[in-house]
Amino acid sequence: MNRFADKEYFRKPEDFRLISKDESKYVHVDAYEKVTGKAKYAGDFMAPDMYVAKVLHSPIPKGKILSIDTSRAEALPGVKGILTGKDFPIRITEDIEILVQGQVRMVGDPVVAVCAINEEVAEAALELIDVQYEPLTPVFDPLESIKDGAVDVQGYGYNNHNFGPICHQVGSNDGKDIDEEFAKAAYVSVGDYKTHRIQHAPIEPHATYAEYDPEKVQWTVYQSTTMSFGDQHWLSVGFNMDESHFHVIRPYVGGAFGSKSNWPYSEFIACEFARRTLHPVRFVLTREEEFQTMHGRHPFIIHLETAHAENGKVLAKKTSQILDGGAYGVSHSQYAAVNLSVIWAAFPYKIDAIDLLSRRVLTNTAEGGAMRGYTACQVQFANDLNMQYAAEAMGIDPIEFRLTSALESGYHSPAGLIVTSCAFKDTLRDAAAFMRWEERKNSMKPGEGIGFAGTAFVSGTASPVLNSPNQVQTNATVRVAFNGQVSLYSNCHDNGQGADTVMVAIVAEELGLDMDEVKLIQPSTFHAGYDSGAYGSRVTFLGGNAVRRAAVDAKRQILEYVAAKWDVEPHTCDIIDHQVICRDLGHENLSMPWKQAVFGCMTTHGGDEVVGVGSYYHRTNNQQFQGKPSNYAPSYVFSTGACHLNVDVETGEIDIDEFFFAHDCGQALNRRAVEAQLEGSIYSGLGYACYEELKLRDGKMLNPNFRDYRMVTALDMPHITTKFDYPPDPEGPFGAKECGEGTTAPIAPAIANAIHMATGIHITELPLDPEHIWRMIQEQKPEKAMAALKAME
């Protein structure tokens, strides 16, 4: 029952009862295990005969491997095996090796792996391995990397001049010419912006526990992952074996934020050692390894030019965006970064003509990749500041300026994006009303400011990570036993955001049951259908729709049986609170208990269990990677952040006392979870804007731990108010859309705009920590900052 299946059996969004209407019926499906500590994460799996794996990493950013001497380590008692690059001859992608051979390209490249009886012996063995390098000239600056004559970052000999993927999209509505739009503009805003590098910093590091069965020639892998079918696929590539040999089980995941959507070297190494030793093998990354070797958020360099009409309306836009991709990512796997960064440049305002260029550049630093709000935080930071400065230059109120061009339902972007539900204007107005903008905007004290920012994000993505039939991104099965018991088989990935609970709630709602009557089968690549993974804010929208269709498919079979008994049309029947009822006029008194209906349906079909299947995909022409227009997502979400703060211009310290967040997420299926996600987004965005920054020297991270990497604590959080009661989306499950990833994007620009109002300094880069703010004040010395300083005196 795919996306285009008959929807006449679907329950309407306004009839949704389990959470929105009666929170007492809401059940966290994993609460007991997590609260009691019984929840097992990948690193918690152990066995008495288990071995431990560790890796020796490159200490230099670039160099040739001259020799590797493992003899002393091999002789150490307790060492059970050693692997080098020659043991993994196949590259996982065009440029990524499991263990590096020939040349290292970043500090932290994995070079040698050790397997031992325990962690202490494994670490001692690493100290005994001697690797000799010939240092080569590295390049750390992406602008230097693409200059004529720049050194080859990777050393593979690719003729790409250190460029990874490139996306260039040119388009217009109604045949508009971009040069003509710029020529007739009343004002052209031009800006250059820079963002910095940060890490995901999940509480749980990457971890793998692997077992090997030689009789079945099969691995069982417990992996900290948000993409178990992706892991299964890449393991099959790395070992050059069919995917059926790899049973990947997703246990509980302790945070991801995009970090666990890759294929870490730990899983390949653990699996190979398990095969060689016939013992279970556990590999858990240290915190320093997590920081140095796993991808983080791309630093960006952005040039923007935007043409405006006299009333501020956006006419046309040109962008040039450079992403610092680190040492790897020339393959198709990193097209998402440049592709998405172009999409964000086309949102959240109406634009008649676009010329958007995004390029991913290689440097000898840690790889850049997916992180919460994949490239949206960087791009929309620059976009919104450019809008703010244009509004001021044209003398137009910043809220009215944004409203003039704000997207609306039904809009078709020249980028090919089609907007369905859209409450962006409402979020702008709600933010202004909450901050009492009209009343306060002209009465700010020295050092006081209010800032707004509007952004947009996808709710789901265009195509699955792996090739699947009909571009299906997720499959689900609902099985109803003769006693009415319901089992849900779904591999939608829950990395702490509550996806498992939402899937159970959707099935319970469609079948008229309580949540505790729907049992979720332990997700794995052998026990449930394909799911693309937790990325692109797709889980609730795409996974929820597939699960809903599976439940409705089962419901349809039961209602057809009951309707035949009652001589009514099946679509006039429904299941409410364990009773099959009829809504047809004249038959309102008909009812049948749920278990009786299930038993009778199975009896009629020879005893066959009631099984419902569902899938979901978003139809697209899938040409976005070539820069051609394509509707990337089935739906889009819109947010406005508003920040009130005070700046101490003498020290650069800021005090955020109020943050308002309005988010168009359609209908909230779980109000508490949505509120928590939005508050978590503010936490994440505040950390990105003002606290977190990875410090590098010669390619090596100087603060790869929770002591030196400054993160937000509960004491740093401002007072938060959220609003998310906006119209349901026609395609979303019960009207729901995204609420936890793109919501990080407006935080940094809202804070920056508030600081700008408070001080007058022209902000063009992140982070906004006290030192950076103080330096900007000293360099620019605007009148507002000087007035604030005098007021303090």
CSV table of N, CA and C in Angstrom, one decimal, residues 413-509:
chain,number,residue,atom,x,y,z
A,413,SER,N,9.1,27.1,-6.5
A,413,SER,CA,10.4,27.8,-6.5
A,413,SER,C,11.1,27.5,-7.8
A,414,PRO,N,11.9,28.5,-8.3
A,414,PRO,CA,12.7,28.2,-9.6
A,414,PRO,C,13.6,27.1,-9.3
A,415,ALA,N,13.9,26.7,-8.1
A,415,ALA,CA,14.7,25.5,-7.8
A,415,ALA,C,13.9,24.2,-8.0
A,416,GLY,N,12.6,24.3,-8.3
A,416,GLY,CA,11.8,23.1,-8.5
A,416,GLY,C,11.1,22.7,-7.2
A,417,LEU,N,11.2,23.4,-6.1
A,417,LEU,CA,10.6,23.0,-4.9
A,417,LEU,C,9.1,23.5,-4.8
A,418,ILE,N,8.3,22.6,-4.4
A,418,ILE,CA,6.8,22.9,-4.4
A,418,ILE,C,6.3,22.9,-2.9
A,419,VAL,N,5.8,24.1,-2.5
A,419,VAL,CA,5.4,24.3,-1.1
A,419,VAL,C,3.9,23.8,-1.0
A,420,THR,N,3.7,22.9,-0.1
A,420,THR,CA,2.3,22.5,0.2
A,420,THR,C,1.8,23.3,1.4
A,421,SER,N,1.8,22.8,2.6
A,421,SER,CA,1.4,23.6,3.7
A,421,SER,C,2.5,24.6,4.1
A,422,CYS,N,2.1,25.8,4.5
A,422,CYS,CA,3.1,26.8,4.9
A,422,CYS,C,2.5,27.8,5.8
A,423,ALA,N,3.0,27.9,7.0
A,423,ALA,CA,2.6,28.9,7.9
A,423,ALA,C,3.7,29.9,8.3
A,424,PHE,N,4.6,30.1,7.4
A,424,PHE,CA,5.8,30.9,7.7
A,424,PHE,C,5.4,32.3,8.1
A,425,LYS,N,4.5,33.0,7.4
A,425,LYS,CA,4.1,34.3,7.7
A,425,LYS,C,3.5,34.3,9.2
A,426,ASP,N,2.7,33.3,9.5
A,426,ASP,CA,2.2,33.3,10.8
A,426,ASP,C,3.3,33.2,11.9
A,427,THR,N,4.3,32.4,11.6
A,427,THR,CA,5.4,32.3,12.6
A,427,THR,C,6.1,33.6,12.8
A,428,LEU,N,6.3,34.4,11.7
A,428,LEU,CA,6.9,35.7,11.8
A,428,LEU,C,6.0,36.7,12.6
A,429,ARG,N,4.8,36.7,12.4
A,429,ARG,CA,3.9,37.6,13.1
A,429,ARG,C,3.8,37.1,14.6
A,430,ASP,N,3.8,35.8,14.8
A,430,ASP,CA,3.7,35.4,16.2
A,430,ASP,C,5.0,35.8,17.0
A,431,ALA,N,6.1,35.7,16.3
A,431,ALA,CA,7.4,36.0,17.0
A,431,ALA,C,7.4,37.5,17.3
A,432,ALA,N,6.9,38.3,16.4
A,432,ALA,CA,6.9,39.8,16.6
A,432,ALA,C,6.0,40.1,17.7
A,433,ALA,N,4.8,39.5,17.8
A,433,ALA,CA,3.8,39.7,18.8
A,433,ALA,C,4.4,39.4,20.2
A,434,PHE,N,5.0,38.2,20.3
A,434,PHE,CA,5.5,37.7,21.5
A,434,PHE,C,6.5,38.7,22.1
A,435,MET,N,7.4,39.2,21.2
A,435,MET,CA,8.5,40.1,21.6
A,435,MET,C,8.0,41.6,21.8
A,436,ARG,N,6.7,41.8,21.5
A,436,ARG,CA,6.1,43.1,21.6
A,436,ARG,C,7.0,44.1,20.8
A,437,TRP,N,7.3,43.7,19.6
A,437,TRP,CA,8.2,44.3,18.7
A,437,TRP,C,7.8,45.8,18.4
A,438,GLU,N,6.6,46.0,18.0
A,438,GLU,CA,6.2,47.4,17.7
A,438,GLU,C,6.3,48.3,18.9
A,439,GLU,N,6.1,47.8,20.1
A,439,GLU,CA,6.1,48.6,21.3
A,439,GLU,C,7.6,48.9,21.7
A,440,ARG,N,8.5,47.9,21.5
A,440,ARG,CA,9.8,48.0,22.1
A,440,ARG,C,10.9,48.4,21.1
A,441,LYS,N,10.7,48.3,19.8
A,441,LYS,CA,11.8,48.4,18.9
A,441,LYS,C,12.5,49.7,18.9
A,442,ASN,N,11.8,50.8,19.3
A,442,ASN,CA,12.4,52.1,19.4
A,442,ASN,C,12.8,52.5,20.8
A,443,SER,N,12.7,51.6,21.7
A,443,SER,CA,13.0,52.0,23.1
A,443,SER,C,14.0,51.1,23.8
A,444,MET,N,14.9,50.5,23.0
A,444,MET,CA,15.9,49.6,23.5
A,444,MET,C,17.0,50.4,24.3
A,445,LYS,N,17.4,49.9,25.4
A,445,LYS,CA,18.5,50.5,26.2
A,445,LYS,C,19.8,50.2,25.5
A,446,PRO,N,20.9,51.0,25.8
A,446,PRO,CA,22.2,50.7,25.3
A,446,PRO,C,22.6,49.2,25.6
A,447,GLY,N,23.0,48.5,24.6
A,447,GLY,CA,23.4,47.1,24.8
A,447,GLY,C,22.3,46.1,24.8
A,448,GLU,N,21.1,46.6,24.6
A,448,GLU,CA,19.9,45.7,24.5
A,448,GLU,C,19.4,45.5,23.1
A,449,GLY,N,19.0,44.3,22.8
A,449,GLY,CA,18.6,44.0,21.4
A,449,GLY,C,17.6,42.9,21.2
A,450,ILE,N,16.8,43.0,20.2
A,450,ILE,CA,15.9,41.9,19.8
A,450,ILE,C,16.3,41.5,18.4
A,451,GLY,N,16.4,40.2,18.1
A,451,GLY,CA,16.7,39.7,16.8
A,451,GLY,C,15.7,38.6,16.4
A,452,PHE,N,15.4,38.7,15.1
A,452,PHE,CA,14.5,37.7,14.5
A,452,PHE,C,15.3,36.9,13.4
A,453,ALA,N,14.8,35.7,13.1
A,453,ALA,CA,15.4,35.0,11.9
A,453,ALA,C,14.3,34.0,11.4
A,454,GLY,N,14.2,33.9,10.1
A,454,GLY,CA,13.2,32.9,9.5
A,454,GLY,C,14.0,31.9,8.7
A,455,THR,N,13.6,30.7,8.8
A,455,THR,CA,14.3,29.6,8.0
A,455,THR,C,13.3,28.6,7.6
A,456,ALA,N,13.7,27.7,6.7
A,456,ALA,CA,12.9,26.6,6.2
A,456,ALA,C,13.7,25.3,6.1
A,457,PHE,N,13.1,24.2,6.1
A,457,PHE,CA,13.8,22.9,6.1
A,457,PHE,C,12.9,21.9,5.4
A,458,VAL,N,13.4,20.7,5.1
A,458,VAL,CA,12.7,19.7,4.4
A,458,VAL,C,12.0,18.8,5.5
A,459,SER,N,10.9,18.2,5.1
A,459,SER,CA,10.3,17.1,5.9
A,459,SER,C,10.3,15.9,5.1
A,460,GLY,N,11.4,15.2,5.1
A,460,GLY,CA,11.7,14.0,4.3
A,460,GLY,C,12.5,14.4,3.1
A,461,THR,N,13.0,13.4,2.4
A,461,THR,CA,14.0,13.7,1.3
A,461,THR,C,13.5,13.0,0.0
A,462,ALA,N,14.2,13.3,-1.1
A,462,ALA,CA,13.8,12.9,-2.4
A,462,ALA,C,13.9,11.4,-2.7
A,463,SER,N,15.0,10.8,-2.2
A,463,SER,CA,15.3,9.5,-2.6
A,463,SER,C,16.0,8.7,-1.5
A,464,PRO,N,15.9,7.4,-1.5
A,464,PRO,CA,16.6,6.6,-0.4
A,464,PRO,C,18.1,6.7,-0.6
A,465,VAL,N,18.8,6.4,0.5
A,465,VAL,CA,20.2,6.3,0.4
A,465,VAL,C,20.7,5.2,-0.6
A,466,LEU,N,20.0,4.0,-0.5
A,466,LEU,CA,20.3,2.9,-1.3
A,466,LEU,C,19.2,2.8,-2.4
A,467,ASN,N,19.6,2.1,-3.5
A,467,ASN,CA,18.6,1.9,-4.6
A,467,ASN,C,17.6,1.0,-4.1
A,468,SER,N,16.3,1.4,-4.2
A,468,SER,CA,15.2,0.5,-3.8
A,468,SER,C,14.1,0.6,-4.8
A,469,PRO,N,13.2,-0.4,-4.8
A,469,PRO,CA,12.1,-0.5,-5.8
A,469,PRO,C,11.2,0.7,-5.7
A,470,ASN,N,11.1,1.4,-6.8
A,470,ASN,CA,10.1,2.5,-6.9
A,470,ASN,C,10.5,3.7,-6.0
A,471,GLN,N,11.8,3.8,-5.6
A,471,GLN,CA,12.3,4.8,-4.7
A,471,GLN,C,11.7,4.7,-3.3
A,472,VAL,N,11.2,3.6,-3.0
A,472,VAL,CA,10.6,3.4,-1.6
A,472,VAL,C,11.7,3.7,-0.6
A,473,GLN,N,11.4,4.5,0.4
A,473,GLN,CA,12.3,4.8,1.5
A,473,GLN,C,12.1,4.0,2.8
A,474,THR,N,10.9,3.5,2.9
A,474,THR,CA,10.6,2.7,4.1
A,474,THR,C,9.4,1.8,3.9
A,475,ASN,N,9.6,0.6,4.5
A,475,ASN,CA,8.5,-0.4,4.5
A,475,ASN,C,8.1,-0.7,5.9
A,476,ALA,N,6.8,-1.2,6.0
A,476,ALA,CA,6.4,-1.5,7.4
A,476,ALA,C,5.3,-2.6,7.2
A,477,THR,N,5.2,-3.4,8.3
A,477,THR,CA,4.3,-4.5,8.3
A,477,THR,C,3.6,-4.5,9.7
A,478,VAL,N,2.2,-4.7,9.6
A,478,VAL,CA,1.5,-4.8,10.9
A,478,VAL,C,0.8,-6.2,10.8
A,479,ARG,N,1.0,-6.9,11.9
A,479,ARG,CA,0.5,-8.3,11.9
A,479,ARG,C,-0.5,-8.4,13.1
A,480,VAL,N,-1.7,-8.8,12.8
A,480,VAL,CA,-2.8,-9.0,13.9
A,480,VAL,C,-3.0,-10.4,14.1
A,481,ALA,N,-2.8,-10.9,15.3
A,481,ALA,CA,-3.0,-12.3,15.6
A,481,ALA,C,-4.5,-12.5,16.0
A,482,PHE,N,-4.9,-13.8,16.1
A,482,PHE,CA,-6.3,-14.1,16.3
A,482,PHE,C,-6.9,-13.6,17.6
A,483,ASN,N,-6.0,-13.3,18.6
A,483,ASN,CA,-6.5,-12.8,19.8
A,483,ASN,C,-6.5,-11.3,19.9
A,484,GLY,N,-6.3,-10.7,18.7
A,484,GLY,CA,-6.3,-9.2,18.6
A,484,GLY,C,-5.0,-8.5,18.9
A,485,GLN,N,-3.9,-9.3,19.3
A,485,GLN,CA,-2.6,-8.8,19.5
A,485,GLN,C,-2.0,-8.2,18.3
A,486,VAL,N,-1.4,-7.0,18.4
A,486,VAL,CA,-0.9,-6.4,17.2
A,486,VAL,C,0.7,-6.3,17.3
A,487,SER,N,1.4,-6.6,16.3
A,487,SER,CA,2.8,-6.5,16.2
A,487,SER,C,3.2,-5.6,15.1
A,488,LEU,N,4.1,-4.7,15.3
A,488,LEU,CA,4.5,-3.7,14.3
A,488,LEU,C,6.0,-4.1,14.0
A,489,TYR,N,6.2,-4.3,12.7
A,489,TYR,CA,7.6,-4.6,12.2
A,489,TYR,C,8.0,-3.3,11.4
A,490,SER,N,8.8,-2.5,12.1
A,490,SER,CA,9.3,-1.3,11.4
A,490,SER,C,10.7,-1.0,11.8
A,491,ASN,N,11.5,-0.6,10.8
A,491,ASN,CA,12.9,-0.3,11.1
A,491,ASN,C,13.2,1.2,11.1
A,492,CYS,N,12.2,2.0,11.3
A,492,CYS,CA,12.4,3.4,11.5
A,492,CYS,C,13.4,3.6,12.7
A,493,HIS,N,14.4,4.4,12.4
A,493,HIS,CA,15.5,4.5,13.4
A,493,HIS,C,15.2,5.5,14.5
A,494,ASP,N,15.3,5.0,15.7
A,494,ASP,CA,15.1,5.9,16.9
A,494,ASP,C,16.5,6.1,17.5
A,495,ASN,N,17.0,7.4,17.4
A,495,ASN,CA,18.3,7.7,18.0
A,495,ASN,C,18.1,8.6,19.2
A,496,GLY,N,17.0,8.4,19.9
A,496,GLY,CA,16.7,9.2,21.0
A,496,GLY,C,15.6,10.2,20.8
A,497,GLN,N,15.1,10.4,19.6
A,497,GLN,CA,14.1,11.4,19.3
A,497,GLN,C,12.7,10.9,19.5
A,498,GLY,N,12.5,9.6,19.8
A,498,GLY,CA,11.2,9.1,20.1
A,498,GLY,C,10.5,8.5,18.9
A,499,ALA,N,11.2,8.1,17.9
A,499,ALA,CA,10.6,7.6,16.7
A,499,ALA,C,9.8,6.3,17.0
A,500,ASP,N,10.4,5.4,17.8
A,500,ASP,CA,9.7,4.1,18.1
A,500,ASP,C,8.3,4.4,18.7
A,501,THR,N,8.2,5.4,19.6
A,501,THR,CA,7.0,5.7,20.3
A,501,THR,C,6.0,6.3,19.3
A,502,VAL,N,6.4,7.2,18.4
A,502,VAL,CA,5.5,7.7,17.4
A,502,VAL,C,4.9,6.7,16.5
A,503,MET,N,5.8,5.7,16.0
A,503,MET,CA,5.3,4.7,15.1
A,503,MET,C,4.2,3.8,15.8
A,504,VAL,N,4.5,3.5,17.1
A,504,VAL,CA,3.5,2.7,17.8
A,504,VAL,C,2.2,3.5,17.9
A,505,ALA,N,2.3,4.8,18.2
A,505,ALA,CA,1.1,5.7,18.4
A,505,ALA,C,0.3,5.7,17.1
A,506,ILE,N,0.9,5.8,16.0
A,506,ILE,CA,0.2,5.9,14.7
A,506,ILE,C,-0.6,4.6,14.4
A,507,VAL,N,0.0,3.5,14.7
A,507,VAL,CA,-0.7,2.2,14.5
A,507,VAL,C,-1.8,2.1,15.5
A,508,ALA,N,-1.6,2.4,16.7
A,508,ALA,CA,-2.7,2.3,17.7
A,508,ALA,C,-3.8,3.2,17.4
A,509,GLU,N,-3.5,4.4,16.9
A,509,GLU,CA,-4.5,5.4,16.5
A,509,GLU,C,-5.4,4.8,15.3
